[in-house]
Amino acid sequence: MIKQYFAQKLLFSLFFLICMLPSYLNGGPTHTTYFSESDTKLEISKIEFGKDHYFYALLKNRTDNQIGFCLFRFNKKMQNSCFVIELETYPAYRRQGHATRMLEYLFKLMRSFDVKKISLLVDHANTQARALYTKLGFEYHADFNDLLIMLEKDLTSV
């Protein structure tokens, strides 16, 4: 089951990136946000498949080196919820607040779409990620399997 989950996640990520390629070739991302305090920018691209909205957020530094990325989706029919498929800060850039900035912007963006909750899966053993998510208001929701737990954040409270 775990291998199947990661295989599906990898295939979906590759499929999504292939779908995003035309948007980058035809004018680039749909939205760019600059975080002036850290000299970083977040480029966000969006594609839609029916009721699903998929976003790919790429975090870069001032020299255009990639720092990290976030892949997420939401569907208004599914109780206005968002699911973070993947969030990563590259090792050389960890523990500098980049993941926090990406997630805080994600919260702001999803509120603009009237999303009520955000959920994600995290490895039980990844204590640093779990601490970050807890600090940002995520709470335990359920065990997904022996290795992963699901966390959720309510966006309706401030």
XYZ file of N, CA and C in Angstrom:
474
model
N 0.825 -1.202 0.000
C 0.000 0.000 0.000
C 0.865 1.260 0.000
N 1.936 1.246 0.792
C 2.792 2.426 0.879
C 3.516 2.651 -0.443
N 4.054 1.571 -1.039
C 4.728 1.708 -2.328
C 3.764 2.226 -3.383
N 2.535 1.745 -3.352
C 1.528 2.188 -4.309
C 1.245 3.678 -4.123
N 1.141 4.133 -2.874
C 0.891 5.547 -2.594
C 2.004 6.406 -3.177
N 3.268 6.043 -2.905
C 4.382 6.844 -3.391
C 4.510 6.759 -4.914
N 4.207 5.616 -5.500
C 4.234 5.490 -6.960
C 3.175 6.391 -7.585
N 1.967 6.413 -7.013
C 0.912 7.283 -7.520
C 1.298 8.745 -7.362
N 1.912 9.094 -6.237
C 2.325 10.467 -5.983
C 3.380 10.903 -7.006
N 4.342 10.024 -7.282
C 5.377 10.325 -8.255
C 4.784 10.485 -9.653
N 3.927 9.558 -10.053
C 3.309 9.651 -11.373
C 2.462 10.907 -11.512
N 1.697 11.242 -10.461
C 0.888 12.448 -10.512
C 1.773 13.686 -10.623
N 2.851 13.729 -9.847
C 3.749 14.885 -9.892
C 4.353 15.047 -11.276
N 4.787 13.955 -11.888
C 5.340 14.026 -13.236
C 4.283 14.479 -14.244
N 3.090 13.922 -14.147
C 1.991 14.317 -15.027
C 1.692 15.810 -14.869
N 1.634 16.248 -13.630
C 1.326 17.646 -13.366
C 2.401 18.560 -13.954
N 3.653 18.219 -13.751
C 4.735 19.053 -14.270
C 4.710 19.105 -15.794
N 4.395 17.990 -16.423
C 4.280 17.974 -17.883
C 3.138 18.881 -18.327
N 2.039 18.858 -17.593
C 0.905 19.738 -17.926
C 1.246 21.203 -17.697
N 2.127 21.481 -16.724
C 2.485 22.862 -16.418
C 3.466 23.434 -17.430
N 4.210 22.586 -18.117
C 5.233 23.048 -19.038
C 4.703 24.049 -20.069
N 3.552 23.798 -20.698
C 3.058 24.795 -21.668
C 2.817 26.172 -21.058
N 2.383 26.235 -19.797
C 2.148 27.560 -19.202
C 3.459 28.314 -19.035
N 4.546 27.607 -18.741
C 5.846 28.266 -18.634
C 6.383 28.659 -20.004
N 6.100 27.849 -21.008
C 6.570 28.169 -22.353
C 5.756 29.287 -22.982
N 4.516 29.470 -22.548
C 3.642 30.502 -23.102
C 3.474 31.671 -22.146
N 4.560 32.214 -21.670
C 4.462 33.421 -20.872
C 4.771 33.242 -19.404
N 5.028 32.050 -18.969
C 5.455 31.857 -17.583
C 4.317 31.660 -16.621
N 4.615 31.845 -15.347
C 3.624 31.573 -14.310
C 2.450 32.536 -14.369
N 1.337 32.114 -13.774
C 0.147 32.949 -13.774
C 0.227 34.044 -12.723
N 1.104 33.870 -11.743
C 1.179 34.849 -10.658
C 2.555 34.765 -10.004
N 3.139 35.900 -9.699
C 4.412 35.925 -8.989
C 4.272 36.837 -7.784
N 4.707 36.362 -6.635
C 4.698 37.137 -5.403
C 6.125 37.266 -4.912
N 6.501 38.463 -4.495
C 7.851 38.685 -3.987
C 7.807 38.852 -2.479
N 8.710 38.170 -1.802
C 8.871 38.323 -0.364
C 10.102 39.194 -0.160
N 9.909 40.483 -0.025
C 11.032 41.414 -0.019
C 11.968 41.208 1.163
N 11.442 40.769 2.302
C 12.296 40.621 3.475
C 13.324 39.508 3.318
N 13.106 38.624 2.360
C 14.034 37.508 2.191
C 14.614 37.433 0.782
N 14.329 38.424 -0.041
C 14.802 38.414 -1.431
C 14.421 37.134 -2.165
N 13.235 36.646 -1.913
C 12.752 35.460 -2.610
C 11.469 35.797 -3.347
N 11.146 34.973 -4.331
C 9.887 35.149 -5.044
C 9.214 33.794 -5.183
N 7.903 33.810 -5.230
C 7.093 32.609 -5.365
C 6.324 32.727 -6.664
N 6.615 31.845 -7.611
C 5.922 31.825 -8.891
C 4.857 30.743 -8.822
N 3.614 31.129 -9.092
C 2.504 30.193 -8.973
C 1.845 30.008 -10.331
N 1.705 28.759 -10.729
C 0.990 28.428 -11.952
C -0.218 27.592 -11.583
N -1.282 27.730 -12.365
C -2.536 27.036 -12.070
C -3.064 26.386 -13.344
N -3.555 25.162 -13.196
C -4.283 24.521 -14.276
C -5.574 23.969 -13.696
N -6.548 23.784 -14.548
C -7.839 23.265 -14.098
C -8.197 22.021 -14.898
N -8.678 21.004 -14.184
C -9.247 19.809 -14.782
C -10.644 19.677 -14.215
N -11.645 20.107 -14.957
C -13.008 20.069 -14.448
C -13.149 20.961 -13.225
N -13.586 20.373 -12.129
C -13.777 21.136 -10.883
C -12.491 21.251 -10.074
N -11.455 20.509 -10.445
C -10.200 20.540 -9.703
C -9.311 21.673 -10.183
N -8.694 22.356 -9.231
C -7.732 23.415 -9.499
C -6.396 22.946 -8.939
N -5.385 22.852 -9.796
C -4.059 22.416 -9.383
C -3.101 23.599 -9.454
N -2.260 23.714 -8.445
C -1.303 24.803 -8.371
C 0.095 24.243 -8.186
N 1.058 24.883 -8.833
C 2.458 24.561 -8.633
C 3.143 25.863 -8.250
N 3.688 25.904 -7.051
C 4.360 27.102 -6.562
C 5.854 26.811 -6.490
N 6.639 27.629 -7.151
C 8.084 27.453 -7.203
C 8.733 28.632 -6.492
N 9.503 28.345 -5.449
C 10.180 29.384 -4.678
C 11.611 29.528 -5.193
N 11.985 30.772 -5.519
C 13.328 31.051 -6.047
C 13.966 32.188 -5.261
N 15.307 32.209 -5.253
C 15.997 33.336 -4.632
C 16.262 34.415 -5.670
N 16.947 35.487 -5.272
C 17.119 36.634 -6.179
C 17.962 36.316 -7.412
N 18.755 35.236 -7.357
C 19.533 34.838 -8.533
C 18.819 33.747 -9.329
N 17.536 33.559 -9.064
C 16.669 32.602 -9.766
C 17.009 31.135 -9.501
N 17.771 30.864 -8.446
C 17.992 29.478 -8.043
C 16.762 28.976 -7.310
N 16.374 27.742 -7.592
C 15.221 27.171 -6.910
C 15.562 26.865 -5.456
N 14.649 27.253 -4.566
C 14.800 27.019 -3.134
C 13.889 25.879 -2.701
N 12.717 25.803 -3.312
C 11.749 24.777 -2.957
C 10.514 24.892 -3.820
N 9.531 24.050 -3.516
C 8.299 24.070 -4.289
C 7.157 23.507 -3.461
N 5.955 23.784 -3.939
C 4.746 23.255 -3.316
C 3.772 22.897 -4.433
N 3.193 21.719 -4.345
C 2.205 21.252 -5.303
C 0.926 20.976 -4.519
N -0.177 21.596 -4.915
C -1.421 21.428 -4.169
C -2.622 21.535 -5.088
N -3.769 21.064 -4.588
C -4.998 21.113 -5.383
C -6.189 21.398 -4.476
N -7.230 21.948 -5.088
C -8.495 22.063 -4.372
C -9.647 21.854 -5.324
N -10.768 21.465 -4.745
C -11.983 21.197 -5.495
C -13.128 21.795 -4.700
N -13.817 22.770 -5.272
C -14.896 23.452 -4.552
C -16.036 22.521 -4.168
N -16.249 21.460 -4.940
C -17.331 20.528 -4.605
C -16.994 19.677 -3.380
N -15.723 19.559 -3.073
C -15.311 18.718 -1.954
C -15.143 19.565 -0.693
N -16.203 20.194 -0.260
C -16.250 20.966 0.987
C -15.198 22.068 1.035
N -14.893 22.637 -0.144
C -13.927 23.731 -0.210
C -12.639 23.404 0.530
N -12.045 22.265 0.198
C -10.814 21.865 0.869
C -9.652 21.826 -0.110
N -8.464 21.988 0.434
C -7.230 21.975 -0.330
C -6.363 20.840 0.206
N -5.670 20.156 -0.701
C -4.762 19.102 -0.282
C -3.366 19.434 -0.792
N -2.402 19.481 0.122
C -1.007 19.721 -0.242
C -0.427 18.376 -0.659
N -0.119 18.251 -1.926
C 0.400 16.996 -2.470
C 1.875 16.851 -2.129
N 2.611 17.920 -2.259
C 4.049 17.880 -1.995
C 4.510 19.266 -1.581
N 5.385 19.328 -0.601
C 6.006 20.578 -0.157
C 7.446 20.246 0.164
N 8.363 20.961 -0.449
C 9.765 20.683 -0.173
C 10.578 21.961 -0.231
N 11.479 22.083 0.717
C 12.528 23.088 0.688
C 13.822 22.311 0.486
N 14.632 22.724 -0.459
C 15.854 21.992 -0.747
C 16.817 22.095 0.446
N 17.597 21.034 0.696
C 18.402 20.928 1.927
C 19.255 22.159 2.262
N 19.885 22.768 1.298
C 20.750 23.924 1.586
C 19.974 25.142 2.077
N 18.651 25.137 1.889
C 17.834 26.305 2.237
C 16.883 26.044 3.402
N 17.008 24.910 4.049
C 16.099 24.567 5.150
C 16.421 25.380 6.398
N 15.395 25.464 7.261
C 15.501 26.139 8.562
C 15.791 27.641 8.408
N 15.291 28.230 7.311
C 15.450 29.659 7.064
C 14.107 30.357 6.884
N 13.006 29.644 7.137
C 11.680 30.240 7.060
C 11.009 30.152 5.693
N 11.638 29.507 4.727
C 11.060 29.466 3.379
C 9.767 28.651 3.323
N 9.737 27.502 3.963
C 8.515 26.682 3.961
C 7.382 27.420 4.674
N 7.708 28.118 5.747
C 6.697 28.901 6.467
C 6.103 29.959 5.547
N 6.951 30.685 4.816
C 6.449 31.716 3.898
C 5.587 31.104 2.802
N 6.012 29.964 2.258
C 5.202 29.320 1.214
C 3.836 28.933 1.758
N 3.804 28.322 2.946
C 2.527 27.885 3.507
C 1.641 29.069 3.888
N 2.220 30.113 4.470
C 1.412 31.280 4.822
C 0.798 31.914 3.584
N 1.551 31.948 2.484
C 0.976 32.474 1.256
C -0.106 31.535 0.723
N 0.118 30.238 0.846
C -0.896 29.259 0.448
C -2.192 29.492 1.225
N -2.096 29.739 2.524
C -3.293 30.005 3.329
C -4.032 31.221 2.789
N -3.298 32.281 2.509
C -3.906 33.522 1.988
C -4.572 33.267 0.633
N -3.872 32.563 -0.245
C -4.409 32.265 -1.574
C -5.666 31.411 -1.480
N -5.641 30.387 -0.661
C -6.796 29.489 -0.542
C -7.992 30.192 0.100
N -7.754 31.092 1.033
C -8.870 31.873 1.602
C -9.539 32.704 0.518
N -8.756 33.190 -0.454
C -9.345 33.989 -1.542
C -10.244 33.129 -2.428
N -10.061 31.823 -2.416
C -10.932 30.895 -3.136
C -12.006 30.313 -2.231
N -12.142 30.846 -1.034
C -13.130 30.405 -0.048
C -12.907 28.963 0.411
N -11.646 28.540 0.433
C -11.300 27.211 0.937
C -11.373 27.242 2.459
N -11.983 26.211 3.028
C -12.212 26.161 4.477
C -11.144 25.386 5.240
N -10.510 24.401 4.586
C -9.496 23.631 5.296
C -8.419 23.158 4.328
N -7.234 22.965 4.883
C -6.098 22.442 4.142
C -5.641 21.179 4.848
N -5.371 20.143 4.066
C -4.873 18.907 4.669
C -3.627 18.442 3.923
N -2.843 17.630 4.605
C -1.619 17.088 4.034
C -1.237 15.814 4.762
N -0.342 15.061 4.151
C 0.209 13.867 4.779
C 1.648 14.157 5.151
N 2.059 13.654 6.305
C 3.439 13.823 6.748
C 3.921 12.512 7.350
N 5.190 12.241 7.160
C 5.814 11.036 7.693
C 5.874 11.146 9.222
N 5.499 10.062 9.909
C 5.578 10.041 11.373
C 6.968 10.456 11.861
N 8.006 10.010 11.170
C 9.380 10.226 11.627
C 9.921 11.619 11.309
N 9.229 12.386 10.488
C 9.718 13.708 10.100
C 9.322 14.734 11.160
N 10.076 14.751 12.242
C 9.724 15.614 13.381
C 9.846 17.099 13.056
N 10.793 17.467 12.191
C 10.933 18.884 11.836
C 9.714 19.372 11.064
N 9.251 18.586 10.101
C 8.067 18.982 9.337
C 6.839 19.011 10.242
N 6.693 18.011 11.095
C 5.543 17.984 12.001
C 5.547 19.196 12.931
N 6.723 19.597 13.413
C 6.821 20.783 14.278
C 6.418 22.044 13.514
N 6.854 22.148 12.260
C 6.481 23.299 11.437
C 4.974 23.359 11.244
N 4.374 22.235 10.870
C 2.933 22.216 10.625
C 2.147 22.525 11.900
N 2.600 22.007 13.026
C 1.928 22.296 14.305
C 2.031 23.781 14.622
N 3.214 24.361 14.409
C 3.412 25.796 14.660
C 2.463 26.638 13.806
N 2.166 26.162 12.595
C 1.301 26.904 11.676
C -0.183 26.579 11.844
N -0.518 25.774 12.851
C -1.922 25.541 13.166
C -2.522 24.253 12.641
N -1.717 23.375 12.062
C -2.234 22.077 11.624
C -2.443 21.190 12.845
N -3.483 20.375 12.782
C -3.795 19.459 13.874
C -3.945 18.050 13.335
N -3.691 17.090 14.213
C -3.814 15.676 13.852
C -5.241 15.393 13.405
N -5.360 14.650 12.293
C -6.686 14.265 11.804
C -6.858 12.747 11.806
N -5.870 12.018 11.270
C -5.997 10.556 11.210
C -4.675 9.922 10.814
N -4.527 8.644 11.160
C -3.412 7.862 10.642
C -3.779 7.425 9.241
N -2.893 7.687 8.291
C -3.129 7.272 6.914
C -2.690 5.829 6.722
N -1.568 5.498 7.303
C -1.038 4.129 7.328
C 0.015 4.081 8.421
N 0.881 3.069 8.412
C 1.885 2.942 9.466
C 2.945 4.035 9.427
N 3.137 4.656 8.289
C 4.200 5.652 8.155
C 3.709 7.093 8.090
N 2.481 7.305 7.658
C 2.002 8.654 7.394
C 0.805 9.005 8.270
N 0.746 10.282 8.658
C -0.439 10.786 9.344
C -0.995 11.961 8.548
N -2.293 12.152 8.665
C -2.934 13.274 7.997
C -3.123 14.397 9.014
N -2.729 15.595 8.606
C -2.923 16.798 9.414
C -3.861 17.730 8.659
N -4.631 18.516 9.416
C -5.531 19.483 8.798
C -5.420 20.834 9.494
N -5.690 21.874 8.718
C -5.726 23.235 9.259
C -7.056 23.856 8.863
N -7.744 24.398 9.842
C -9.005 25.103 9.615
C -8.681 26.531 9.209
N -9.107 26.950 8.029
C -8.833 28.306 7.550
C -9.920 29.296 7.926
N -10.974 28.833 8.580
C -12.060 29.753 8.934
C -11.738 30.548 10.186
N -10.831 30.038 11.023
C -10.435 30.795 12.211
C -9.170 31.583 11.897
N -9.022 32.707 12.535
C -7.862 33.585 12.248
C -6.640 33.132 12.976
